[in-house]
CSV table of C-alpha atoms and ligand atoms in Angstrom, one decimal:
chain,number,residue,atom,x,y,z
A,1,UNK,CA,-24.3,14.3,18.3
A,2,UNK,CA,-22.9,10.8,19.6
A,3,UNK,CA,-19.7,9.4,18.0
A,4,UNK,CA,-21.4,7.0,15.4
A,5,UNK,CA,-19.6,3.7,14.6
A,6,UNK,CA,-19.3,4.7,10.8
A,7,UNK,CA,-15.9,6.3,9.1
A,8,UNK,CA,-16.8,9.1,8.1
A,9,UNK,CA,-13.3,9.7,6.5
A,10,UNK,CA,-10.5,7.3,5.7
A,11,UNK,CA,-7.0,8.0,4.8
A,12,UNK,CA,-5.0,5.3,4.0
A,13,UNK,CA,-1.0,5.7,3.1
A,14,UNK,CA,-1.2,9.4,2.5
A,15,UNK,CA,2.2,10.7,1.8
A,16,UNK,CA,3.0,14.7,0.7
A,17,UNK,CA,6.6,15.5,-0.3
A,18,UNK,CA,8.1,18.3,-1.1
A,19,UNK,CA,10.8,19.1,-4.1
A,20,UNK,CA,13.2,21.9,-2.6
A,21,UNK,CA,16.6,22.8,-3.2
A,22,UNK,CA,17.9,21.5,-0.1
A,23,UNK,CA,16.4,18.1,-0.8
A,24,UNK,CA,12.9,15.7,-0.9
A,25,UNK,CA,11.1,17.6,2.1
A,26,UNK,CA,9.1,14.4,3.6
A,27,UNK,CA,6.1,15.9,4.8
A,28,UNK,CA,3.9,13.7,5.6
A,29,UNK,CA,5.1,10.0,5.2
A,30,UNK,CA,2.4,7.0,5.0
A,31,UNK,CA,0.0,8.3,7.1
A,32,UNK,CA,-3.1,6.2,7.4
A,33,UNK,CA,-6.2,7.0,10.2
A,34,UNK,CA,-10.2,6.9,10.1
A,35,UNK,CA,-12.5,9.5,11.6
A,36,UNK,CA,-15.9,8.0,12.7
A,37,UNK,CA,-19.2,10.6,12.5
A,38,UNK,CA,-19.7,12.9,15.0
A,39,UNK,CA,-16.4,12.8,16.4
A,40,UNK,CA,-13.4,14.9,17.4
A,41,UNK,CA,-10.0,13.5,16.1
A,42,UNK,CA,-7.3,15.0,17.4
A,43,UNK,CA,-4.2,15.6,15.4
A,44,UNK,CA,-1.1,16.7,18.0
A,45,UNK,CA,2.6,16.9,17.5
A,46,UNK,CA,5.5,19.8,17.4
A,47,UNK,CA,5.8,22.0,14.9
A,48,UNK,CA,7.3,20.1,12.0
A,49,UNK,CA,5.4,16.9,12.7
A,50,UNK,CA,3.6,17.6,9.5
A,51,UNK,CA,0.0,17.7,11.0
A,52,UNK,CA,-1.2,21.0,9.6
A,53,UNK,CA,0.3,19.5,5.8
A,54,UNK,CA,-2.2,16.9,6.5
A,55,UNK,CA,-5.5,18.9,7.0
A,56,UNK,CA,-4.1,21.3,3.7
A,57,UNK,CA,-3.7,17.8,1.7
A,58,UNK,CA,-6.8,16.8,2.6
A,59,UNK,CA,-8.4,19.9,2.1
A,60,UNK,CA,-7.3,20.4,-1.6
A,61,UNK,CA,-4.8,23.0,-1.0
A,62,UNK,CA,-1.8,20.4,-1.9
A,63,UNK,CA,-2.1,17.7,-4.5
A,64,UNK,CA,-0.9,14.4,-2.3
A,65,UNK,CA,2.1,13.0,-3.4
A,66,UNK,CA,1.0,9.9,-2.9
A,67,UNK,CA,-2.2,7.6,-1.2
A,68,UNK,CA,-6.0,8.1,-1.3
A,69,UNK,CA,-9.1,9.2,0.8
A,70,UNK,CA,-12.6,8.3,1.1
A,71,UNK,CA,-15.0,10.5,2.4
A,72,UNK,CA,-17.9,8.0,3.1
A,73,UNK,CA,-17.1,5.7,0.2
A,74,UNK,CA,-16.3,8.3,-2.5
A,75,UNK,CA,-12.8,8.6,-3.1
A,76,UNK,CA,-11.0,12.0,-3.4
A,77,UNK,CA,-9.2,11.1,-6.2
A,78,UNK,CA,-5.6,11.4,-7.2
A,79,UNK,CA,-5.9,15.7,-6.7
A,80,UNK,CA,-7.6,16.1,-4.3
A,81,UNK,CA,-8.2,19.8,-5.1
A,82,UNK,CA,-10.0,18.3,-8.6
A,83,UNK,CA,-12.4,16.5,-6.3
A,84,UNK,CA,-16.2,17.1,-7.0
A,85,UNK,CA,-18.2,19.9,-6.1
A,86,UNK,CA,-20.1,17.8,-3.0
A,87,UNK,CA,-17.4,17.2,-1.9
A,88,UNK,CA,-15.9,20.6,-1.9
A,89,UNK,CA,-18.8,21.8,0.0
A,90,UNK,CA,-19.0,18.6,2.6
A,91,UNK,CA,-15.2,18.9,3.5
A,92,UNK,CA,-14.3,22.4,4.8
A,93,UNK,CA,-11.0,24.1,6.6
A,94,UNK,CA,-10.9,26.9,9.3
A,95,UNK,CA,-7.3,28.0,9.3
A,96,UNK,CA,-5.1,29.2,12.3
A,97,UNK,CA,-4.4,32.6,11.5
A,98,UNK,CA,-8.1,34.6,10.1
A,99,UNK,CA,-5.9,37.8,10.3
A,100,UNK,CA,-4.6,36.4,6.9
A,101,UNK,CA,-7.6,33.8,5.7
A,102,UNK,CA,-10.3,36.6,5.2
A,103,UNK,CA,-9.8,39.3,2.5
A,104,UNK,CA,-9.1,42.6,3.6
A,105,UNK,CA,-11.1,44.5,0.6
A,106,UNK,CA,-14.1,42.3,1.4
A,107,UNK,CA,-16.9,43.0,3.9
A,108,UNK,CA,-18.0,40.1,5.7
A,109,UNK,CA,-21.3,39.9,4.3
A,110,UNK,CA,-19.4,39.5,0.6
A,111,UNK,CA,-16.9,37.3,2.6
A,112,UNK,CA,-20.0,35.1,3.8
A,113,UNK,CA,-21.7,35.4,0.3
A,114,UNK,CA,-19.4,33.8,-1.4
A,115,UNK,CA,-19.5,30.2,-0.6
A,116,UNK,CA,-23.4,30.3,-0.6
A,117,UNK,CA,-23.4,31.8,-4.2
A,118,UNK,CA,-20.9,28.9,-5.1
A,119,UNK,CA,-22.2,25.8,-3.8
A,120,UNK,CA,-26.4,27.2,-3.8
A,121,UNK,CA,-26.8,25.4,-0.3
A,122,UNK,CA,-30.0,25.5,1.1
A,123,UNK,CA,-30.2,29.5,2.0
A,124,UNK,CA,-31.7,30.2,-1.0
A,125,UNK,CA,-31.6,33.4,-3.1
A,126,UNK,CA,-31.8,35.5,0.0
A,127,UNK,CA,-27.8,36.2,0.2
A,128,UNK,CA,-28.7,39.1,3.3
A,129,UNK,CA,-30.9,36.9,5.5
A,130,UNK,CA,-28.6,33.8,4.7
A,131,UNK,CA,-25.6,35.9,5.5
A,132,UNK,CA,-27.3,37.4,8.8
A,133,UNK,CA,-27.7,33.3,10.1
A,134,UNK,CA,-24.1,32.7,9.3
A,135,UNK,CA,-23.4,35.6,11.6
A,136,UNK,CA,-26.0,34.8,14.1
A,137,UNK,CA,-25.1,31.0,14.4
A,138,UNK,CA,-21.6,32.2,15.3
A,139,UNK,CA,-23.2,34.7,17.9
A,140,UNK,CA,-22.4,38.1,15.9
A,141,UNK,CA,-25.1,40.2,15.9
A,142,UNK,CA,-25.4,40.6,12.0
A,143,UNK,CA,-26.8,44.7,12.7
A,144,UNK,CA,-23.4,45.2,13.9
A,145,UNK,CA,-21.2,43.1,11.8
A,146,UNK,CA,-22.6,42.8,8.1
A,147,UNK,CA,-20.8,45.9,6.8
A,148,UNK,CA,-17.7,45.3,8.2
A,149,UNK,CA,-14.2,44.6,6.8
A,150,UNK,CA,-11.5,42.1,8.6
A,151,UNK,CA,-9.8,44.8,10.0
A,152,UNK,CA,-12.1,46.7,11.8
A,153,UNK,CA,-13.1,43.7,14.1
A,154,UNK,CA,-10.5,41.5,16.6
A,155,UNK,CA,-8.7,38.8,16.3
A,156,UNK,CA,-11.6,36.4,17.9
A,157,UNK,CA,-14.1,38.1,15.7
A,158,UNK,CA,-12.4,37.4,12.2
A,159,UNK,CA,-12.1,33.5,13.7
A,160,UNK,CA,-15.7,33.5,14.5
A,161,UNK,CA,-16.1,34.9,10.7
A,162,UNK,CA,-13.5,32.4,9.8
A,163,UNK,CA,-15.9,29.7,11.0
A,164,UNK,CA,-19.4,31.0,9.6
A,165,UNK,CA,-17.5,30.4,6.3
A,166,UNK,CA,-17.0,27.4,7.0
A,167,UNK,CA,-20.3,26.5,7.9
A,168,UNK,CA,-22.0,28.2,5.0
A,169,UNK,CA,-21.9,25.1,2.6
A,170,UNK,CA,-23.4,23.0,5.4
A,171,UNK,CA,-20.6,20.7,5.5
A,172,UNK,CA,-20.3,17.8,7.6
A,173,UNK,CA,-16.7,17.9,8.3
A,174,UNK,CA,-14.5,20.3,9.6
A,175,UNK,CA,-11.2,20.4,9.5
A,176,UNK,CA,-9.8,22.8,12.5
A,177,UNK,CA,-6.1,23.8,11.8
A,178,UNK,CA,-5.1,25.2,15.2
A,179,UNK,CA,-8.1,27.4,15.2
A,180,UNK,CA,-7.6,28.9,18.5
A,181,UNK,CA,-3.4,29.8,18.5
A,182,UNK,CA,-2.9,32.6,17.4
A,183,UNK,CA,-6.1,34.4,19.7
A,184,UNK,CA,-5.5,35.7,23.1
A,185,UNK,CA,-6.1,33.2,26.0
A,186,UNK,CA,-9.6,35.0,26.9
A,187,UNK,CA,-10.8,34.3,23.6
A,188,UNK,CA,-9.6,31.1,23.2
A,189,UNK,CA,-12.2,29.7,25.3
A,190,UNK,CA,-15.2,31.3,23.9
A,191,UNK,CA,-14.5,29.6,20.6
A,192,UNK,CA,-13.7,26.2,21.6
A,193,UNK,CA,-17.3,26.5,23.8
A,194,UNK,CA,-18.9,27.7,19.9
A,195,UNK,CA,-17.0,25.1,18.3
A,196,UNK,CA,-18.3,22.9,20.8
A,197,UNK,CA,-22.1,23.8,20.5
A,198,UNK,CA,-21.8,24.2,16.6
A,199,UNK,CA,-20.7,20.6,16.4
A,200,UNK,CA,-23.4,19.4,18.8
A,201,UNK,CA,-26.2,21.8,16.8
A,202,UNK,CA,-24.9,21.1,12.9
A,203,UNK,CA,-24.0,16.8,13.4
A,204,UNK,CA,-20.1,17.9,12.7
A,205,UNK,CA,-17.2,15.9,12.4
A,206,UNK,CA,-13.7,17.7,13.1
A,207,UNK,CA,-10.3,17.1,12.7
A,208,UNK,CA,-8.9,19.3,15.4
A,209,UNK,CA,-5.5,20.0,14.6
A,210,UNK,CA,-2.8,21.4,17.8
A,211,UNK,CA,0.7,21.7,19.7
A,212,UNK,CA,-1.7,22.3,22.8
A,213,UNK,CA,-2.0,18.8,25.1
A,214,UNK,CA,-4.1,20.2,28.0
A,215,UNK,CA,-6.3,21.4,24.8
A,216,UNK,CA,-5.9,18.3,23.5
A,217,UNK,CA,-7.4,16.6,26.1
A,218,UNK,CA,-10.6,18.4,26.6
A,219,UNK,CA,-11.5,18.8,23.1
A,220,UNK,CA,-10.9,15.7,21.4
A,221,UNK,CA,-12.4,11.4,21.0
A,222,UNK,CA,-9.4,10.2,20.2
A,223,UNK,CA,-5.6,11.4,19.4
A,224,UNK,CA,-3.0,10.7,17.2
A,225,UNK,CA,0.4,12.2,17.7
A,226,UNK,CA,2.7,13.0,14.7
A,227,UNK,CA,6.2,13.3,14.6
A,228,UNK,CA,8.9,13.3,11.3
A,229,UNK,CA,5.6,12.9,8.8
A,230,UNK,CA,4.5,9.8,10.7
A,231,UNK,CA,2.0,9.2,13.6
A,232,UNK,CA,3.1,7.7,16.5
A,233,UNK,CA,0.4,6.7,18.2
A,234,UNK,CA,-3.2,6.9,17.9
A,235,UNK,CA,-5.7,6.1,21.2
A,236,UNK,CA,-9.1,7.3,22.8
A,237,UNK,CA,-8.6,10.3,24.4
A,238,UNK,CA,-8.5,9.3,28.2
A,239,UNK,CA,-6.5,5.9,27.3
A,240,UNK,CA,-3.9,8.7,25.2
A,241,UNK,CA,-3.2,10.8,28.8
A,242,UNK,CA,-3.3,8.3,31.1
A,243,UNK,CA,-1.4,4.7,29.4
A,244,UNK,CA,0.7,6.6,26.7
A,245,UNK,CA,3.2,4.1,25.1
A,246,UNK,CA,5.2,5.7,22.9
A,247,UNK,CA,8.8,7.1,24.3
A,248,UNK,CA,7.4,10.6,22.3
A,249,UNK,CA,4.3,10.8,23.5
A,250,UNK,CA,5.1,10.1,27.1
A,251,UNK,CA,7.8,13.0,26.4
A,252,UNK,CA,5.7,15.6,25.1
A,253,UNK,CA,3.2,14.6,28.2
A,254,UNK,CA,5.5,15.1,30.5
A,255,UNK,CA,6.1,18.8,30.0
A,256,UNK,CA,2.6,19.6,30.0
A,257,UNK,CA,1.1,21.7,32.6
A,258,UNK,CA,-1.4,20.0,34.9
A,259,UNK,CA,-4.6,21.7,36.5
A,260,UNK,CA,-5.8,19.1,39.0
A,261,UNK,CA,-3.9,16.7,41.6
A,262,UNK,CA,-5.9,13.9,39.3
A,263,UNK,CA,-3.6,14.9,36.4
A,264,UNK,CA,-0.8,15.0,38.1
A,265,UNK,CA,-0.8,12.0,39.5
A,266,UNK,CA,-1.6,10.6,36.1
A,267,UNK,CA,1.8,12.4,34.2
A,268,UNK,CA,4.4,11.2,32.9
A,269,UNK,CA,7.8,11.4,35.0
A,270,UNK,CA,9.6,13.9,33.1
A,271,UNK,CA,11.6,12.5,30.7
A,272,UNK,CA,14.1,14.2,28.7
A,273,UNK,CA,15.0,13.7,25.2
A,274,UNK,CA,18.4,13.6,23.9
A,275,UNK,CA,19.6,15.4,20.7
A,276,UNK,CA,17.9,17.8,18.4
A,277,UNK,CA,14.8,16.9,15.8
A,278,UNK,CA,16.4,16.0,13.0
A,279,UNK,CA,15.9,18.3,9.3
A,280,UNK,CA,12.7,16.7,7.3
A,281,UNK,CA,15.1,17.1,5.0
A,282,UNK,CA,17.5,14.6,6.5
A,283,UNK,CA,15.4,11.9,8.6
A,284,UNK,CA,17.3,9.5,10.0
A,285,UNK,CA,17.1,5.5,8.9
A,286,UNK,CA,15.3,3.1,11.6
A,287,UNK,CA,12.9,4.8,13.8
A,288,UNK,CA,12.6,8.8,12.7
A,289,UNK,CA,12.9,9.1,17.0
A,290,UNK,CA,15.5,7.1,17.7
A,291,UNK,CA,18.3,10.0,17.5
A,292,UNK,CA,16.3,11.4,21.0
A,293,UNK,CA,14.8,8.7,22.3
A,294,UNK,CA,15.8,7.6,26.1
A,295,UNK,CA,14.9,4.1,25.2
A,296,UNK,CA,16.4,3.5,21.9
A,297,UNK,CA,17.5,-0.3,21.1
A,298,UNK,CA,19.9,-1.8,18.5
A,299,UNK,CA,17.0,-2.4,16.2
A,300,UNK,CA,15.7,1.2,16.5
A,301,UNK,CA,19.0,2.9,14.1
A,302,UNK,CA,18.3,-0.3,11.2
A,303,UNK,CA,14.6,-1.3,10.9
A,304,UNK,CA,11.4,1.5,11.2
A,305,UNK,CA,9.0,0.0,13.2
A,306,UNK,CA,5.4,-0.8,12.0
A,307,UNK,CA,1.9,0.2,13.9
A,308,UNK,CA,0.7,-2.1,16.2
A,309,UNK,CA,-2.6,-2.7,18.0
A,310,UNK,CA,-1.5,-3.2,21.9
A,311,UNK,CA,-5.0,-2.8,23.3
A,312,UNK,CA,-8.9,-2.0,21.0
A,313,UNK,CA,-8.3,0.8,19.4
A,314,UNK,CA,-4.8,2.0,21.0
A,315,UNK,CA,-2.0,2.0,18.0
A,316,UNK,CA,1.9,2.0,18.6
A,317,UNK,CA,4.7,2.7,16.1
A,318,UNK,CA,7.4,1.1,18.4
A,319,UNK,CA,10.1,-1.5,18.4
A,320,UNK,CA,9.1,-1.9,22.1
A,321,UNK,CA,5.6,-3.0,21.3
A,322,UNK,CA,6.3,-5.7,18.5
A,323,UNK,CA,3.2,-7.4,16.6
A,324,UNK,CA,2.6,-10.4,17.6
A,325,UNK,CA,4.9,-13.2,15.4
A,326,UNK,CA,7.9,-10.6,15.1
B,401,SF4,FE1,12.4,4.7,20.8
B,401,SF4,FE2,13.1,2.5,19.4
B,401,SF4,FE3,10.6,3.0,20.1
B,401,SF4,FE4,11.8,4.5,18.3
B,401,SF4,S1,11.3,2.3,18.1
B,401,SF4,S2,10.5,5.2,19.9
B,401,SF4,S3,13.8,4.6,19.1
B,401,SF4,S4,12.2,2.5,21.5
C-alpha cells in the first residue's frame, strides 16, 4: 500500500514515569509524533531511550502517565488499556522475544484461536479453517503446525506465530517491538521479507521499533531517534542517513556498519561521545545530551531545547538549530 497523507495515529505529549525506590524513573518524557496510513515509522535509539515503553504505552500494557492518542480521531482515553474493544482489535503488538510471548501449555491453534474467539473478526465460526489461514498467511503449513506447542518449533517459527496473532483481529496497525532481535541472522531476513509482503497484502501501518540502523534504513518511511525519554530527531528515512542534524544521531550513525561505497561515503565521520548516559533516574538539567555531546554550548547545561522544523518534515531537538525568533 502507498504512504497515504492521513494520520493514522497521533501522539501528542505522551509521557510514562515510573515510581521506584531509587527515584521518578522518566521513561518516556513528552513525546509527541504522527504515523500516516500505510507507512513504516521507525522508532531507533539505545537501550534505555525508552522506545520499546512507548509501543507497551500505546499498546495498553502501561497506563500513560500523562498525554493522549488518537487513533484516527478516536481518542485512547486516559488508560489506554480501558480503551474500547475496536480499538483493541485495530491496534496490535508483536513483541521481541516469542520464546516468552506465546504460552507454553497452549498449542498454536488454541494460541491462534484465541483472539478470533475474542474480537469475532470476520473468520467466522470455523476456528480450524480460520486458524489454518493465520498459519498459511504467515507461510506455515497448518498440516504441520496446528498441533504444535511453542517449544517444539524455532525461534523464527514462534515469531511467525507471534505475528499470525497479531494479524488475527485484522488490525490495521502493527506495532513491531524489535521483532527480529533476538532471532538468528538467517532468520532475521525471512521475516522482515513476511513483514514486508503482509503489510503490502493486509493495508498495514507499523511502528517498527530497533537498536539496528542498517535495519533501520531499509525497513522504515521515516525515523525518529529516542534518547533519555525524548526524541531527538524525526526525518524521512533517506533525509535521516544522509543530512542527520542532531550531535546523537550523527553519533549513533557513525558507528554503523556500511555495505556499499554509497554508504560510506554518505557516514558520518566518527564522532565520539564523551561521558557515560546518564541514570533515567538522574537526567541531567538542559539538554538530556549535553553530558556527551562533542558540541555542547553554554546554553545546552541551563535551557532544554524545543523541536524545530529545519527543513518539510525533518524535526531537531537542538540548541544548534534554534526556531526561528529565538
Ligand atoms: Fe549538543 Fe547542545 Fe544540541 Fe544538546 S542542545 S545536542 S548538548 S549542541
Amino acid at each position: 500500500m502507498t504512504v497515504m497523507n492521513e494520520d493514522i495515529l497521533r501522539v501528542k505529549g505522551l509521557v510514562k514515569h515510573f515510581f521506584t525506590r531509587l527515584g521518578t524513573v522518566r521513561a518516556v518524557d513528552n513525546v509527541s509524533f504522527a504515523i500516516r496510513r500505510g507507512e513504516t515509522f521507525g522508532l531507533v535509539g539505545e537501550s534505555g531511550s525508552g522506545k520499546t515503553t512507548v509501543a507497551h504505552t500505546l499498546v495498553g500494557i502501561y497506563k500513560p502517565t500523562g498525554g493522549e492518542a488518537y487513533f484516527r480521531d478516536q481518542s485512547l482515553g486516559e488508560d489506554f488499556s480501558h480503551r474500547s474493544k475496536a480499538l483493541k482489535k485495530n491496534i496490535r503488538i508483536v513483541f521481541q522475544d516469542p520464546g516468552s510471548s506465546l504460552n507454553p501449555r497452549w498449542s498454536i491453534k488454541q494460541i491462534l484461536e484465541l483472539p478470533l474467539r475474542i474480537h469475532r473478526t470476520s473468520y467466522g465460526k470455523n476456528h480450524v479453517e480460520a486458524v489454518s489461514e493465520l498459519l498459511r498467511m504467515v507461510e506455515l503449513p497448518p498440516e504441520e503446525y496446528l498441533y504444535k506447542y511453542p517449544q517444539a518449533i524455532g525461534g523464527g517459527e514462534k515469531q511467525m506465530v507471534a505475528i499470525a496473532r497479531a494479524l488475527a483481529t485484522e488490525p490495521d496497525f502493527v506495532a513491531l517491538d524489535e521483532p527480529t532481535s533476538a532471532l538468528d541472522v538467517s532468520i532475521q531476513a525471512k521475516i522482515i521479507k513476511l513483514l514486508t509482503r503482509l503489510q503490502k497484502k493486509l493495508d498495514l501501518t507499523y511502528l517498527f521499533i530497533t537498536h539496528d540502523l542498517s535495519l533501520m534504513r531499509n525497513m522504515a518511511n521515516r525515523v525518529a531517534i529516542m534518547y533519555l525519554g525524548k526524541i531527538a530527531e524525526v526525518a524521512p528515512t533517506r533525509e535521516f542517513f544522509q543530512k542527520p542534524l542532531h550531535p546523537y544521531t550523527n553519533m549513533l550513525l557513525s558507528s554503523i556498519p556500511v555495505t556499499s561505497d554509497e554508504e560510506e561515503k554518505l557516514k558520518p565521520k566518527q564522532i565520539r561521545s564523551t561521558g557515560e548516559i546518564p541514570s533515567p533516574v538522574n537526567i541531567p538539567p538542559g539538554c538530556s545530551f549535553h553530558l556527551r555531546c562533542p558540541r555542547c554550548m553554554d546554553i545546552c547545561s541551563r535551557l532544554d531545547p524545543v523541536m524545530t522544523e529545519k527543513e518539510a518534515g525533518h524535526w531537531v531537538r537542538c540548541h544548534l538549530y534554534p526556531a526561528a525568533g529565538q
